[in-house]
Every structure is written in structure tokens, then in C-alpha cells.
CSV table of C-alpha atoms in Angstrom, one decimal:
chain,number,residue,atom,x,y,z
A,367,UNK,CA,3.6,-6.9,7.7
A,368,UNK,CA,4.8,-9.3,10.3
A,369,UNK,CA,3.8,-9.0,14.0
A,370,UNK,CA,6.1,-6.7,16.1
A,371,UNK,CA,7.4,-9.4,18.5
A,372,UNK,CA,8.2,-11.7,15.5
A,373,UNK,CA,9.9,-8.8,13.8
A,374,UNK,CA,12.1,-8.1,16.8
A,375,UNK,CA,13.1,-11.8,17.0
A,376,UNK,CA,13.8,-11.8,13.2
A,377,UNK,CA,16.0,-8.7,13.4
A,378,UNK,CA,18.0,-9.8,16.4
A,379,UNK,CA,18.7,-13.2,14.7
A,380,UNK,CA,19.6,-11.8,11.3
A,381,UNK,CA,22.4,-9.9,9.6
A,382,UNK,CA,20.2,-8.9,6.7
A,383,UNK,CA,16.7,-7.5,7.4
A,384,UNK,CA,14.3,-6.5,4.6
A,385,UNK,CA,11.6,-4.2,5.9
A,386,UNK,CA,8.5,-4.2,3.8
A,387,UNK,CA,6.0,-2.6,6.2
A,388,UNK,CA,3.3,0.0,5.7
A,389,UNK,CA,5.5,3.1,5.7
A,390,UNK,CA,8.8,4.6,7.0
A,391,UNK,CA,7.2,5.4,10.4
A,392,UNK,CA,6.2,1.8,10.9
A,393,UNK,CA,9.7,0.7,10.0
A,394,UNK,CA,11.2,3.0,12.6
A,395,UNK,CA,8.8,1.7,15.2
A,396,UNK,CA,9.8,-1.9,14.4
A,397,UNK,CA,13.5,-1.0,14.7
A,398,UNK,CA,12.8,1.0,18.0
A,399,UNK,CA,11.6,-2.3,19.6
A,400,UNK,CA,15.0,-3.9,19.1
A,401,UNK,CA,16.1,-2.3,22.3
A,402,UNK,CA,18.6,-4.7,23.7
A,403,UNK,CA,20.7,-4.9,20.6
A,404,UNK,CA,22.4,-2.3,18.5
A,405,UNK,CA,22.4,-2.8,14.7
A,406,UNK,CA,26.2,-3.2,14.3
A,407,UNK,CA,27.1,-5.7,11.6
A,408,UNK,CA,23.5,-5.7,10.4
A,409,UNK,CA,22.1,-4.4,7.1
A,410,UNK,CA,18.6,-2.9,7.0
A,411,UNK,CA,16.8,-2.7,3.7
A,412,UNK,CA,13.9,-0.4,3.6
A,413,UNK,CA,11.5,-1.3,0.8
A,414,UNK,CA,8.6,1.1,1.8
A,415,UNK,CA,7.3,3.8,-0.5
A,416,UNK,CA,8.1,7.3,0.6
A,417,UNK,CA,9.9,10.5,-0.1
A,418,UNK,CA,13.7,11.2,-0.3
A,419,UNK,CA,13.4,12.7,3.2
A,420,UNK,CA,11.9,9.5,4.6
A,421,UNK,CA,14.7,7.4,3.1
A,422,UNK,CA,17.5,9.8,4.4
A,423,UNK,CA,16.0,10.0,7.9
A,424,UNK,CA,15.8,6.2,8.2
A,425,UNK,CA,19.3,5.8,6.9
A,426,UNK,CA,20.6,8.3,9.5
A,427,UNK,CA,18.7,6.5,12.2
A,428,UNK,CA,20.2,3.1,11.2
A,429,UNK,CA,23.7,4.6,10.9
A,430,UNK,CA,23.2,6.2,14.4
A,431,UNK,CA,22.6,2.7,15.8
A,432,UNK,CA,25.7,1.3,14.1
A,433,UNK,CA,23.9,-0.5,11.2
A,434,UNK,CA,24.1,-0.2,7.4
A,435,UNK,CA,21.2,1.0,5.3
A,436,UNK,CA,20.0,0.2,1.8
A,437,UNK,CA,16.9,1.9,0.4
A,438,UNK,CA,14.9,-0.2,-2.1
A,439,UNK,CA,12.0,0.8,-4.5
A,440,UNK,CA,10.0,-1.9,-6.2
A,441,UNK,CA,9.0,-1.1,-9.7
A,442,UNK,CA,6.7,-3.7,-11.0
A,443,UNK,CA,5.5,-4.5,-14.5
A,444,UNK,CA,1.7,-4.8,-14.8
A,445,UNK,CA,0.6,-7.9,-12.9
A,446,UNK,CA,-1.2,-9.2,-16.0
A,447,UNK,CA,1.9,-9.4,-18.0
A,448,UNK,CA,3.0,-12.7,-16.5
A,449,UNK,CA,6.1,-13.1,-18.6
A,450,UNK,CA,7.8,-9.9,-17.5
A,451,UNK,CA,9.5,-9.5,-14.2
A,452,UNK,CA,9.9,-6.7,-11.7
A,453,UNK,CA,12.7,-4.2,-11.1
A,454,UNK,CA,14.1,-3.1,-7.7
A,455,UNK,CA,16.1,0.1,-7.5
A,456,UNK,CA,18.6,0.2,-4.6
A,457,UNK,CA,20.5,3.0,-3.1
A,458,UNK,CA,22.7,3.4,0.0
A,459,UNK,CA,25.6,1.6,1.6
A,460,UNK,CA,27.9,0.2,-1.1
A,461,UNK,CA,29.6,-2.4,1.2
A,462,UNK,CA,26.2,-3.7,2.2
A,463,UNK,CA,25.2,-3.9,-1.4
A,464,UNK,CA,28.4,-5.8,-2.3
A,465,UNK,CA,27.9,-8.2,0.6
A,466,UNK,CA,24.2,-8.9,0.1
A,467,UNK,CA,23.8,-8.4,-3.6
A,468,UNK,CA,23.8,-12.2,-4.4
A,469,UNK,CA,20.9,-12.6,-1.9
A,470,UNK,CA,19.0,-9.5,-3.0
A,471,UNK,CA,19.4,-9.9,-6.8
A,472,UNK,CA,16.9,-12.8,-7.1
A,473,UNK,CA,14.1,-10.9,-5.5
A,474,UNK,CA,13.3,-9.3,-8.9
A,475,UNK,CA,14.1,-9.9,-12.5
A,476,UNK,CA,16.3,-6.8,-12.5
A,477,UNK,CA,18.1,-5.2,-9.6
A,478,UNK,CA,20.0,-1.9,-10.0
A,479,UNK,CA,22.2,-0.1,-7.5
A,480,UNK,CA,21.7,3.5,-8.3
A,481,UNK,CA,24.4,4.9,-6.0
A,482,UNK,CA,25.4,5.5,-2.4
A,483,UNK,CA,22.7,8.2,-1.7
A,484,UNK,CA,19.8,6.4,0.0
A,485,UNK,CA,17.4,9.0,-1.5
A,486,UNK,CA,18.1,7.8,-5.1
A,487,UNK,CA,15.3,5.2,-5.3
A,488,UNK,CA,12.8,7.9,-4.2
A,489,UNK,CA,14.3,10.4,-6.6
A,490,UNK,CA,14.0,7.8,-9.4
A,491,UNK,CA,10.3,7.4,-8.5
A,492,UNK,CA,9.7,11.1,-8.6
A,493,UNK,CA,11.3,11.3,-12.0
A,494,UNK,CA,9.9,8.3,-13.8
A,495,UNK,CA,6.8,7.3,-12.0
A,496,UNK,CA,5.9,11.0,-11.5
A,497,UNK,CA,7.6,13.3,-14.0
A,498,UNK,CA,7.3,10.8,-16.9
A,499,UNK,CA,4.7,8.1,-16.4
A,500,UNK,CA,2.1,10.2,-14.6
A,501,UNK,CA,2.5,13.2,-16.9
A,502,UNK,CA,2.3,10.9,-20.0
A,503,UNK,CA,-0.9,9.3,-18.6
A,504,UNK,CA,-2.4,12.8,-17.9
A,505,UNK,CA,-1.4,13.9,-21.5
A,506,UNK,CA,-3.2,10.9,-22.9
A,507,UNK,CA,-6.4,11.7,-20.9
A,508,UNK,CA,-6.4,15.3,-22.1
A,509,UNK,CA,-5.9,14.0,-25.6
A,510,UNK,CA,-8.7,11.5,-25.3
A,511,UNK,CA,-11.1,14.1,-23.9
A,512,UNK,CA,-10.3,16.4,-26.9
A,513,UNK,CA,-10.5,13.4,-29.4
A,514,UNK,CA,-14.0,12.2,-28.4
A,515,UNK,CA,-15.2,15.8,-28.2
A,516,UNK,CA,-14.3,16.4,-31.9
A,517,UNK,CA,-15.9,13.2,-33.0
A,518,UNK,CA,-13.1,10.6,-32.9
A,519,UNK,CA,-13.6,7.1,-31.6
A,520,UNK,CA,-10.9,5.9,-29.2
A,521,UNK,CA,-11.3,2.4,-30.7
A,522,UNK,CA,-10.4,3.8,-34.1
A,523,UNK,CA,-7.4,5.5,-32.6
A,524,UNK,CA,-5.9,2.3,-31.2
A,525,UNK,CA,-3.5,1.8,-34.1
A,526,UNK,CA,-2.3,5.4,-33.7
A,527,UNK,CA,-1.8,4.9,-29.9
A,528,UNK,CA,0.4,1.9,-30.7
A,529,UNK,CA,2.4,4.0,-33.2
A,530,UNK,CA,2.8,6.8,-30.6
A,531,UNK,CA,4.0,4.4,-27.9
A,532,UNK,CA,6.5,2.8,-30.3
A,533,UNK,CA,7.8,6.2,-31.3
A,534,UNK,CA,8.1,7.2,-27.7
A,535,UNK,CA,10.1,4.1,-26.8
A,536,UNK,CA,12.4,4.7,-29.7
A,537,UNK,CA,12.9,8.4,-28.9
A,538,UNK,CA,13.6,7.9,-25.2
A,539,UNK,CA,15.9,4.8,-25.3
A,540,UNK,CA,17.7,5.3,-28.6
A,541,UNK,CA,17.8,9.1,-29.0
A,542,UNK,CA,17.0,11.2,-25.9
A,543,UNK,CA,19.2,9.4,-23.4
A,544,UNK,CA,22.2,9.2,-25.8
A,545,UNK,CA,21.7,12.9,-26.7
A,546,UNK,CA,21.7,13.9,-23.0
A,547,UNK,CA,24.6,11.7,-22.0
A,548,UNK,CA,26.7,12.9,-24.9
A,549,UNK,CA,25.6,16.5,-24.8
A,550,UNK,CA,25.0,16.4,-28.6
A,551,UNK,CA,21.6,17.9,-29.4
A,552,UNK,CA,22.2,18.3,-33.1
A,553,UNK,CA,19.6,16.7,-35.3
A,554,UNK,CA,18.5,16.0,-38.9
A,555,UNK,CA,15.0,15.3,-37.7
A,556,UNK,CA,12.4,17.6,-36.2
A,557,UNK,CA,13.9,20.5,-34.3
A,558,UNK,CA,12.6,22.5,-31.3
A,559,UNK,CA,11.3,25.1,-33.7
A,560,UNK,CA,9.4,22.5,-35.8
A,561,UNK,CA,7.8,21.0,-32.8
A,562,UNK,CA,7.0,24.5,-31.4
A,563,UNK,CA,5.1,25.4,-34.6
A,564,UNK,CA,3.2,22.1,-34.6
A,565,UNK,CA,2.4,22.3,-30.8
A,566,UNK,CA,1.0,25.8,-31.3
A,567,UNK,CA,-1.4,24.5,-34.0
A,568,UNK,CA,-2.3,21.4,-32.0
A,569,UNK,CA,-2.9,23.3,-28.8
A,570,UNK,CA,-5.2,25.8,-30.7
A,571,UNK,CA,-7.2,22.9,-32.0
A,572,UNK,CA,-7.7,21.7,-28.4
A,573,UNK,CA,-8.6,25.2,-27.0
A,574,UNK,CA,-10.9,25.9,-30.0
A,575,UNK,CA,-12.8,22.7,-29.1
A,576,UNK,CA,-13.3,24.0,-25.5
A,577,UNK,CA,-10.6,22.0,-23.8
A,578,UNK,CA,-8.6,23.3,-20.8
A,579,UNK,CA,-5.4,21.8,-22.3
A,580,UNK,CA,-3.3,22.4,-19.1
A,581,UNK,CA,-0.6,19.9,-19.9
A,582,UNK,CA,-0.5,21.0,-23.6
A,583,UNK,CA,-0.1,24.6,-22.5
A,584,UNK,CA,2.8,23.7,-20.1
A,585,UNK,CA,4.3,21.8,-23.0
A,586,UNK,CA,4.1,24.8,-25.3
A,587,UNK,CA,5.7,26.9,-22.5
A,588,UNK,CA,8.6,24.4,-22.2
A,589,UNK,CA,9.2,24.6,-26.0
A,590,UNK,CA,9.0,28.4,-26.0
A,591,UNK,CA,11.6,28.6,-23.3
A,592,UNK,CA,13.9,26.2,-25.1
A,593,UNK,CA,13.6,28.3,-28.3
A,594,UNK,CA,14.1,31.5,-26.4
A,595,UNK,CA,17.3,30.0,-24.9
A,596,UNK,CA,18.7,29.6,-28.5
A,597,UNK,CA,17.9,25.9,-29.1
A,598,UNK,CA,15.4,26.4,-31.9
A,599,UNK,CA,17.6,24.4,-34.4
A,600,UNK,CA,18.4,21.7,-31.8
A,601,UNK,CA,16.7,18.4,-31.3
A,602,UNK,CA,13.7,18.4,-29.1
A,603,UNK,CA,15.8,16.7,-26.4
A,604,UNK,CA,17.3,20.2,-25.8
A,605,UNK,CA,14.3,20.9,-23.6
A,606,UNK,CA,16.4,18.9,-21.1
A,607,UNK,CA,18.8,21.9,-21.0
A,608,UNK,CA,16.2,24.5,-20.1
A,609,UNK,CA,14.1,22.6,-17.4
A,610,UNK,CA,15.8,24.2,-14.4
A,611,UNK,CA,14.1,27.1,-12.6
B,1347,UNK,CA,6.4,17.0,-55.5
B,1348,UNK,CA,5.8,16.5,-59.1
B,1349,UNK,CA,6.1,19.4,-61.6
B,1350,UNK,CA,2.9,21.4,-62.1
B,1351,UNK,CA,2.4,20.5,-65.7
B,1352,UNK,CA,2.8,16.9,-65.0
B,1353,UNK,CA,0.4,17.1,-62.0
B,1354,UNK,CA,-2.2,18.7,-64.2
B,1355,UNK,CA,-1.8,15.9,-66.8
B,1356,UNK,CA,-2.0,13.3,-64.0
B,1357,UNK,CA,-5.1,14.8,-62.5
B,1358,UNK,CA,-7.0,15.2,-65.8
B,1359,UNK,CA,-6.2,11.5,-66.6
B,1360,UNK,CA,-7.1,10.0,-63.2
B,1361,UNK,CA,-10.1,9.3,-61.2
B,1362,UNK,CA,-8.0,9.0,-58.0
B,1363,UNK,CA,-5.4,11.7,-57.2
B,1364,UNK,CA,-3.2,11.4,-54.1
B,1365,UNK,CA,-1.7,14.8,-53.4
B,1366,UNK,CA,1.5,14.6,-51.3
B,1367,UNK,CA,2.8,18.1,-51.8
B,1368,UNK,CA,4.5,20.6,-49.5
B,1369,UNK,CA,1.4,21.9,-47.9
B,1370,UNK,CA,-2.4,22.6,-48.4
B,1371,UNK,CA,-1.6,25.9,-50.2
B,1372,UNK,CA,0.5,24.1,-52.8
B,1373,UNK,CA,-2.2,21.4,-53.2
B,1374,UNK,CA,-4.8,24.1,-53.9
B,1375,UNK,CA,-2.4,25.7,-56.5
B,1376,UNK,CA,-2.0,22.4,-58.2
B,1377,UNK,CA,-5.8,21.8,-58.4
B,1378,UNK,CA,-6.3,25.4,-59.6
B,1379,UNK,CA,-4.2,24.7,-62.6
B,1380,UNK,CA,-6.7,22.0,-63.7
B,1381,UNK,CA,-8.7,24.8,-65.3
B,1382,UNK,CA,-10.4,23.1,-68.2
B,1383,UNK,CA,-11.8,20.3,-66.2
B,1384,UNK,CA,-14.1,20.0,-63.2
B,1385,UNK,CA,-13.4,17.4,-60.6
B,1386,UNK,CA,-16.7,15.5,-61.1
B,1387,UNK,CA,-16.2,11.8,-60.7
B,1388,UNK,CA,-12.7,12.3,-59.3
B,1389,UNK,CA,-11.5,11.6,-55.7
B,1390,UNK,CA,-8.8,13.9,-54.3
B,1391,UNK,CA,-6.7,12.5,-51.4
B,1392,UNK,CA,-4.8,15.2,-49.5
B,1393,UNK,CA,-1.9,13.7,-47.6
B,1394,UNK,CA,-0.3,17.0,-46.5
B,1395,UNK,CA,0.3,17.9,-42.9
B,1396,UNK,CA,-1.9,20.7,-41.6
B,1397,UNK,CA,-4.6,21.9,-39.3
B,1398,UNK,CA,-8.3,20.9,-39.3
B,1399,UNK,CA,-9.0,24.2,-41.0
B,1400,UNK,CA,-6.7,23.4,-43.8
B,1401,UNK,CA,-8.4,20.0,-44.4
B,1402,UNK,CA,-11.9,21.5,-44.2
B,1403,UNK,CA,-11.1,24.3,-46.6
B,1404,UNK,CA,-9.6,21.9,-49.2
B,1405,UNK,CA,-12.5,19.6,-48.8
B,1406,UNK,CA,-14.9,22.5,-49.5
B,1407,UNK,CA,-12.9,23.6,-52.5
B,1408,UNK,CA,-12.9,20.1,-54.0
B,1409,UNK,CA,-16.7,19.7,-53.3
B,1410,UNK,CA,-17.3,23.1,-54.9
B,1411,UNK,CA,-15.7,21.8,-58.1
B,1412,UNK,CA,-17.7,18.6,-58.0
B,1413,UNK,CA,-15.1,16.2,-56.7
B,1414,UNK,CA,-14.9,14.0,-53.6
B,1415,UNK,CA,-12.3,14.6,-50.9
B,1416,UNK,CA,-10.5,12.3,-48.5
B,1417,UNK,CA,-8.0,13.7,-46.0
B,1418,UNK,CA,-5.1,11.4,-45.1
B,1419,UNK,CA,-2.5,11.7,-42.3
B,1420,UNK,CA,0.6,9.4,-42.4
B,1421,UNK,CA,1.7,8.2,-39.0
B,1422,UNK,CA,5.0,6.3,-39.4
B,1423,UNK,CA,6.8,4.1,-37.0
B,1424,UNK,CA,10.5,5.0,-36.5
B,1425,UNK,CA,12.4,4.5,-39.7
B,1426,UNK,CA,14.9,2.4,-37.9
B,1427,UNK,CA,12.3,-0.2,-36.9
B,1428,UNK,CA,12.3,-1.9,-40.2
B,1429,UNK,CA,9.9,-4.7,-39.4
B,1430,UNK,CA,7.0,-2.4,-38.4
B,1431,UNK,CA,4.8,-0.7,-40.9
B,1432,UNK,CA,3.2,2.7,-41.1
B,1433,UNK,CA,-0.4,3.8,-40.4
B,1434,UNK,CA,-2.6,6.1,-42.5
B,1435,UNK,CA,-5.6,7.8,-40.9
B,1436,UNK,CA,-8.3,8.8,-43.4
B,1437,UNK,CA,-11.3,11.0,-43.1
B,1438,UNK,CA,-13.9,12.4,-45.5
B,1439,UNK,CA,-16.2,11.1,-48.2
B,1440,UNK,CA,-17.4,7.6,-47.3
B,1441,UNK,CA,-18.4,6.6,-50.9
B,1442,UNK,CA,-14.9,7.6,-52.1
B,1443,UNK,CA,-13.4,5.5,-49.3
B,1444,UNK,CA,-15.5,2.5,-50.2
B,1445,UNK,CA,-14.6,2.9,-53.9
B,1446,UNK,CA,-10.9,3.4,-53.5
B,1447,UNK,CA,-10.2,1.5,-50.2
B,1448,UNK,CA,-8.7,-1.5,-52.0
B,1449,UNK,CA,-6.2,0.7,-53.8
B,1450,UNK,CA,-5.4,2.9,-50.7
B,1451,UNK,CA,-5.1,0.1,-48.1
B,1452,UNK,CA,-1.8,-1.3,-49.4
B,1453,UNK,CA,-0.1,2.2,-49.1
B,1454,UNK,CA,0.6,1.4,-45.4
B,1455,UNK,CA,0.5,-1.5,-43.1
B,1456,UNK,CA,-2.6,-0.2,-41.4
B,1457,UNK,CA,-5.3,2.1,-42.9
B,1458,UNK,CA,-8.1,3.5,-40.7
B,1459,UNK,CA,-11.1,5.4,-41.9
B,1460,UNK,CA,-11.9,7.7,-38.9
B,1461,UNK,CA,-15.2,9.1,-40.1
B,1462,UNK,CA,-16.8,11.4,-42.7
B,1463,UNK,CA,-15.4,14.7,-41.2
B,1464,UNK,CA,-12.2,15.5,-43.3
B,1465,UNK,CA,-10.8,17.3,-40.2
B,1466,UNK,CA,-10.5,14.0,-38.2
B,1467,UNK,CA,-7.0,13.0,-39.3
B,1468,UNK,CA,-5.8,16.5,-38.2
B,1469,UNK,CA,-7.7,16.2,-35.0
B,1470,UNK,CA,-6.1,12.8,-34.4
B,1471,UNK,CA,-2.7,14.3,-34.9
B,1472,UNK,CA,-3.4,17.1,-32.4
B,1473,UNK,CA,-4.6,14.6,-29.9
B,1474,UNK,CA,-2.0,11.8,-30.2
B,1475,UNK,CA,1.1,13.4,-31.8
B,1476,UNK,CA,0.5,16.5,-29.7
B,1477,UNK,CA,-1.5,16.0,-26.5
B,1478,UNK,CA,-0.1,12.6,-25.8
B,1479,UNK,CA,3.3,12.0,-27.6
B,1480,UNK,CA,4.7,15.4,-27.3
B,1481,UNK,CA,3.6,15.9,-23.7
B,1482,UNK,CA,5.0,12.5,-22.8
B,1483,UNK,CA,8.3,13.4,-24.4
B,1484,UNK,CA,8.4,16.7,-22.6
B,1485,UNK,CA,7.6,15.0,-19.3
B,1486,UNK,CA,10.5,12.6,-19.8
B,1487,UNK,CA,12.9,15.6,-20.5
B,1488,UNK,CA,11.7,17.3,-17.3
B,1489,UNK,CA,12.2,14.0,-15.4
B,1490,UNK,CA,15.7,13.5,-16.9
B,1491,UNK,CA,16.7,17.1,-16.0
B,1492,UNK,CA,15.6,16.5,-12.4
B,1493,UNK,CA,17.2,13.0,-12.3
B,1494,UNK,CA,20.7,14.0,-13.3
B,1495,UNK,CA,20.5,17.0,-11.0
B,1496,UNK,CA,20.0,14.8,-8.0
B,1497,UNK,CA,22.7,12.4,-8.9
B,1498,UNK,CA,21.0,9.7,-10.9
B,1499,UNK,CA,22.5,8.3,-14.1
B,1500,UNK,CA,20.2,7.9,-17.0
B,1501,UNK,CA,22.0,4.7,-18.0
B,1502,UNK,CA,21.1,3.3,-14.6
B,1503,UNK,CA,17.5,4.3,-15.1
B,1504,UNK,CA,17.1,2.5,-18.4
B,1505,UNK,CA,15.4,-0.6,-16.8
B,1506,UNK,CA,13.0,1.8,-15.0
B,1507,UNK,CA,12.2,3.6,-18.3
B,1508,UNK,CA,11.4,0.3,-19.9
B,1509,UNK,CA,9.1,-0.6,-16.9
B,1510,UNK,CA,7.4,2.8,-17.2
B,1511,UNK,CA,6.8,2.4,-21.0
B,1512,UNK,CA,5.4,-1.1,-20.5
B,1513,UNK,CA,3.1,0.2,-17.7
B,1514,UNK,CA,2.0,3.1,-19.9
B,1515,UNK,CA,1.1,0.7,-22.8
B,1516,UNK,CA,-0.9,-1.5,-20.5
B,1517,UNK,CA,-2.7,1.4,-18.9
B,1518,UNK,CA,-3.6,3.1,-22.2
B,1519,UNK,CA,-4.7,0.1,-24.3
B,1520,UNK,CA,-6.1,-2.3,-21.6
B,1521,UNK,CA,-7.5,0.0,-19.0
B,1522,UNK,CA,-7.9,3.7,-20.0
B,1523,UNK,CA,-9.6,3.3,-23.3
B,1524,UNK,CA,-12.0,0.6,-22.0
B,1525,UNK,CA,-12.8,2.8,-18.9
B,1526,UNK,CA,-13.6,5.8,-21.1
B,1527,UNK,CA,-15.6,3.8,-23.7
B,1528,UNK,CA,-17.7,2.1,-20.9
B,1529,UNK,CA,-17.9,5.1,-18.6
B,1530,UNK,CA,-16.9,2.8,-15.7
B,1531,UNK,CA,-14.2,4.6,-13.7
B,1532,UNK,CA,-14.3,2.4,-10.7
B,1533,UNK,CA,-11.0,0.7,-9.6
B,1534,UNK,CA,-9.4,-1.6,-7.1
B,1535,UNK,CA,-6.0,-0.1,-8.1
B,1536,UNK,CA,-4.6,3.4,-7.4
B,1537,UNK,CA,-7.3,6.1,-7.3
B,1538,UNK,CA,-7.1,9.8,-8.2
B,1539,UNK,CA,-6.6,10.6,-4.5
B,1540,UNK,CA,-3.7,8.1,-4.2
B,1541,UNK,CA,-2.0,9.6,-7.4
B,1542,UNK,CA,-2.7,13.1,-6.1
B,1543,UNK,CA,-0.9,12.4,-2.9
B,1544,UNK,CA,2.1,10.9,-4.7
B,1545,UNK,CA,2.2,13.6,-7.3
B,1546,UNK,CA,2.3,16.3,-4.6
B,1547,UNK,CA,5.4,14.6,-3.0
B,1548,UNK,CA,7.1,13.9,-6.4
B,1549,UNK,CA,6.5,17.5,-7.5
B,1550,UNK,CA,7.9,18.9,-4.2
B,1551,UNK,CA,11.1,16.8,-4.8
B,1552,UNK,CA,11.5,18.4,-8.2
B,1553,UNK,CA,10.8,21.9,-7.0
B,1554,UNK,CA,13.1,21.4,-4.0
B,1555,UNK,CA,15.9,20.4,-6.4
B,1556,UNK,CA,15.5,23.7,-8.3
B,1557,UNK,CA,13.4,22.5,-11.3
B,1558,UNK,CA,10.7,24.5,-13.0
B,1559,UNK,CA,8.5,21.4,-13.2
B,1560,UNK,CA,6.0,23.0,-15.5
B,1561,UNK,CA,4.4,19.8,-16.8
B,1562,UNK,CA,4.4,18.2,-13.4
B,1563,UNK,CA,2.6,21.3,-12.0
B,1564,UNK,CA,0.0,21.2,-14.8
B,1565,UNK,CA,-0.4,17.5,-14.0
B,1566,UNK,CA,-0.9,18.2,-10.3
B,1567,UNK,CA,-3.5,20.8,-11.3
B,1568,UNK,CA,-5.4,18.2,-13.4
B,1569,UNK,CA,-5.5,15.8,-10.5
B,1570,UNK,CA,-6.7,18.5,-8.1
B,1571,UNK,CA,-9.5,19.4,-10.5
B,1572,UNK,CA,-10.5,15.7,-10.8
B,1573,UNK,CA,-10.6,15.3,-7.0
B,1574,UNK,CA,-12.5,18.6,-6.5
B,1575,UNK,CA,-15.1,17.3,-9.0
B,1576,UNK,CA,-15.7,14.3,-6.8
B,1577,UNK,CA,-13.6,11.7,-8.5
B,1578,UNK,CA,-11.1,11.1,-5.6
B,1579,UNK,CA,-12.1,7.4,-5.3
B,1580,UNK,CA,-12.2,6.8,-9.0
B,1581,UNK,CA,-9.5,5.4,-11.3
B,1582,UNK,CA,-7.0,8.0,-12.6
B,1583,UNK,CA,-8.7,7.8,-16.0
B,1584,UNK,CA,-11.5,9.9,-14.5
B,1585,UNK,CA,-9.2,12.9,-15.4
B,1586,UNK,CA,-10.8,12.4,-18.8
B,1587,UNK,CA,-14.1,13.6,-17.3
B,1588,UNK,CA,-12.7,16.9,-16.1
B,1589,UNK,CA,-10.5,18.0,-19.0
B,1590,UNK,CA,-13.0,20.4,-20.6
B,1591,UNK,CA,-12.7,24.1,-20.0
């Protein structure tokens, strides 16, 4: 975070301002100090971590002062994988994106403009950092707790973990996304009904061993709801269709 | 599945019999037909899919007839990834494994002997095919349902899915397993408390959009339990310590 006086000088001198400060509140304070100038003709890029409400509120504030707003979320590969590069998801003013894209693109290996809603980068975080990554991590930790309890060694399970990760990548990128995008949930592989039967057995193994199995129970529930809705003979990706409240 | 008469001939003529039939009940029926012979000196490998109870029951049956039993679970990479090879997890009689390992090893790219409990391959399935893979898949489908509802395109999210998968692989293999094996849950990265705060916000985004968010709610619950148990300042892998009922 740069000092406030410097930030004000930088902003009044620049047409593109990338704010990478502590949080959205701090970003707003920095912009508040630019009192003598409006933000007309200027593009503000907010690269803080926050909620969709934070992003929308800052966008409205910038718009109210005549500026254009882009929200940005940095999604970085593990620091220890030196050969891979980061991703930045952008959302907000399309004209600003078109004007500044050439300057913003090199900031990361991959830059994606998700759409004109400045909340989209925060939504993407909730979906993939939260709903997918954090749930998958929690599932692994439940699995590991069960595994060591019944006498398995995690070192011995490493090859199986690699198989499961490879399967997951194949399912998500090559099957789940195309099924959802096309609306075609037919399959000649394992159906919702087949997974439901297996998950019932697997969950019983966990419960019988004395595990809480909270995620596995929620997973069973999702499969039951999908089957009850008539998708027993569909691909497991049909859970997508029954995830709404 | 080979015809029963052939199976009986094969069994009475062989010291190593790999049973890859429909299920454990069928395997038992095939072995029942070998009436004139006991199974002394013979090793039976059961490669059916089933529960830990199925594996233990078949092992006891084979032992009761004087034979040795190995349970085997085939874990295959996606068929369309031609350059990768499968994994077979074995569990059961150690002497039988030592005697037949050279013959069993080439059946898959990787063979692992998990231990002398014939239930271990079924337990490994429950843990990693169930508790990890199926939960992770379910989490992705909840995430995808939320994402499209709030205006995100799954095609635009592909780079982020790849980042999340790479992060997951790095966390599981390079950090979670070593933390669990060493019992060292200290971290200079995101703690349970940091994840808990983020997951609360992410889950609220999903609920506010009208999603059921069952897995995300179970995930929040797991994090709350870990923090309540005093692991707020620990690495997220400390969820492992609070997964028992």
C-alpha cells in the first residue's frame, strides 16, 4: 500500500489507477482524498479481496464521481510452481476494459473479462475458491481422517490421490462443463442412481468408523434430491439442475 | 465373467485365481462350486467392487477353506487419457502378496499393498472415490449452479477451474498429507480463521442468490467446529483433527 499523499498524487496524474490496498474501505478512503478532482476520464481498477457488495458499492461510488470502474480478482497458482503464471478475473466497464486491456493483460499470465457486472470477480471467487476448492479440500480432510482411523497410510494412498485428481480434472473440464453448457445430461457412464448407491455405502463406512462425515452427508443429500427430481438415469452432472433452493 | 464350469476348472488347476466377476455374491458362488477341492495352497484375489463387509466376509470364507485371500480394487484413470495407466490397491494376506506380487504388479501401471486387512481397498474407495472425489464433484456442481445463476459463463471460468485444480493438487500432495503425517499444523499461509471468514461470505453470496448450498453449509460447519476446538490459528488441514464424531 502506498502512502496516502503519494496515492493522491498518483491518482490526479493518471488516467488508469490500479488500487491494490488492504480492503475496499481503504480504497474508498484513498479515493476520498482526491478532493480537488473528479474522476472523469479516469479508470479505477479495484484489486482488493471482498464481497460482491463491496465491489458494487465501490463501482457506484466511482461512477458517482464520473469515473469508470473495473473490479479485479487475482487468482494465483501456488507460489512454488514457478513455471505457471497467475490469473486475473476482471468485471465492470467494458469501454474501460477495451481501452486498458493491452496494459492490464501483461499483469498476469491469463486475464479474463467476465462481464460488465463489477460483482462477477467476487462471484467467481465464491463459486470456485469457495464452493469448489474449499469444499474439495474439506472433503479430502474428512476422507483422510476416516482413512487413518481404519488403518490406511496416507503415504500409501498418494497414487490413489493422483488418480482422483486426474479423474476430477477430466470430469470437470471435459464432461461437466460441456454437459451443463449443452444441457445434455445423458450418459453411458455412471448415473446419479449408481453414484447414489455407492455414496450410501461409502458414507456408512465412514459413519460406522465413528466419523461425523458432514460433507459426505450433504453430498448424499444432493444425490437424493437429484434422484427424487427424476434424474436417476442422468449423468451425475445433473446435480447442477437441482442445486437451487 | 467366465462360465461357471470353466471357472471351476480354472480354479482347480491354478494356485493363483483372480476373480473379476459381477459382485462378491457371484464370487462366492463360483468358489462354492469347487466342491471336491479345498483351497489350501491357493491364493484367491477378489477384484469385485463392494463394501468392507463384503471383502472381510469373502476373506473369512477363503480362510475357512484353507486358502489365502487378497482383496483388490481397480482405480483407473479416465479411459480417454491413453498415456496414463491404472492403479490397483491390494489388501490381505502378506505372504500371498509376496509370493504373487511379480505376477500381479504388471496388471496395472501402479500396484500398492495397503496392508493385511482385506477391507483396506474398500476403505480407500470410501475415502477417496467417495469422501474426496465425489464430494469435490458435488462441490463443483453447486458452484456451477450458483455461477450461472449470477451471470457467469462456465467457459469464461475455465482458466479459474484450472487454477483451482492446480492449487488443490499442490495443497493435498505437498502440504496436507505432510501436515497430517507430521502432526504439524502450523502455517504462515491462510489459517482456519481466515478460511472461516471467507467461507461465511462466500456461502452468504450463494444463499443470497437462492442456492441451497448444502455442501458449502457442511463445509462452514466443519470450519466452525475446527475453530471452536481451538485451531483458529492453525492451517486449514487441522480440520482433519476435528472430523470424528
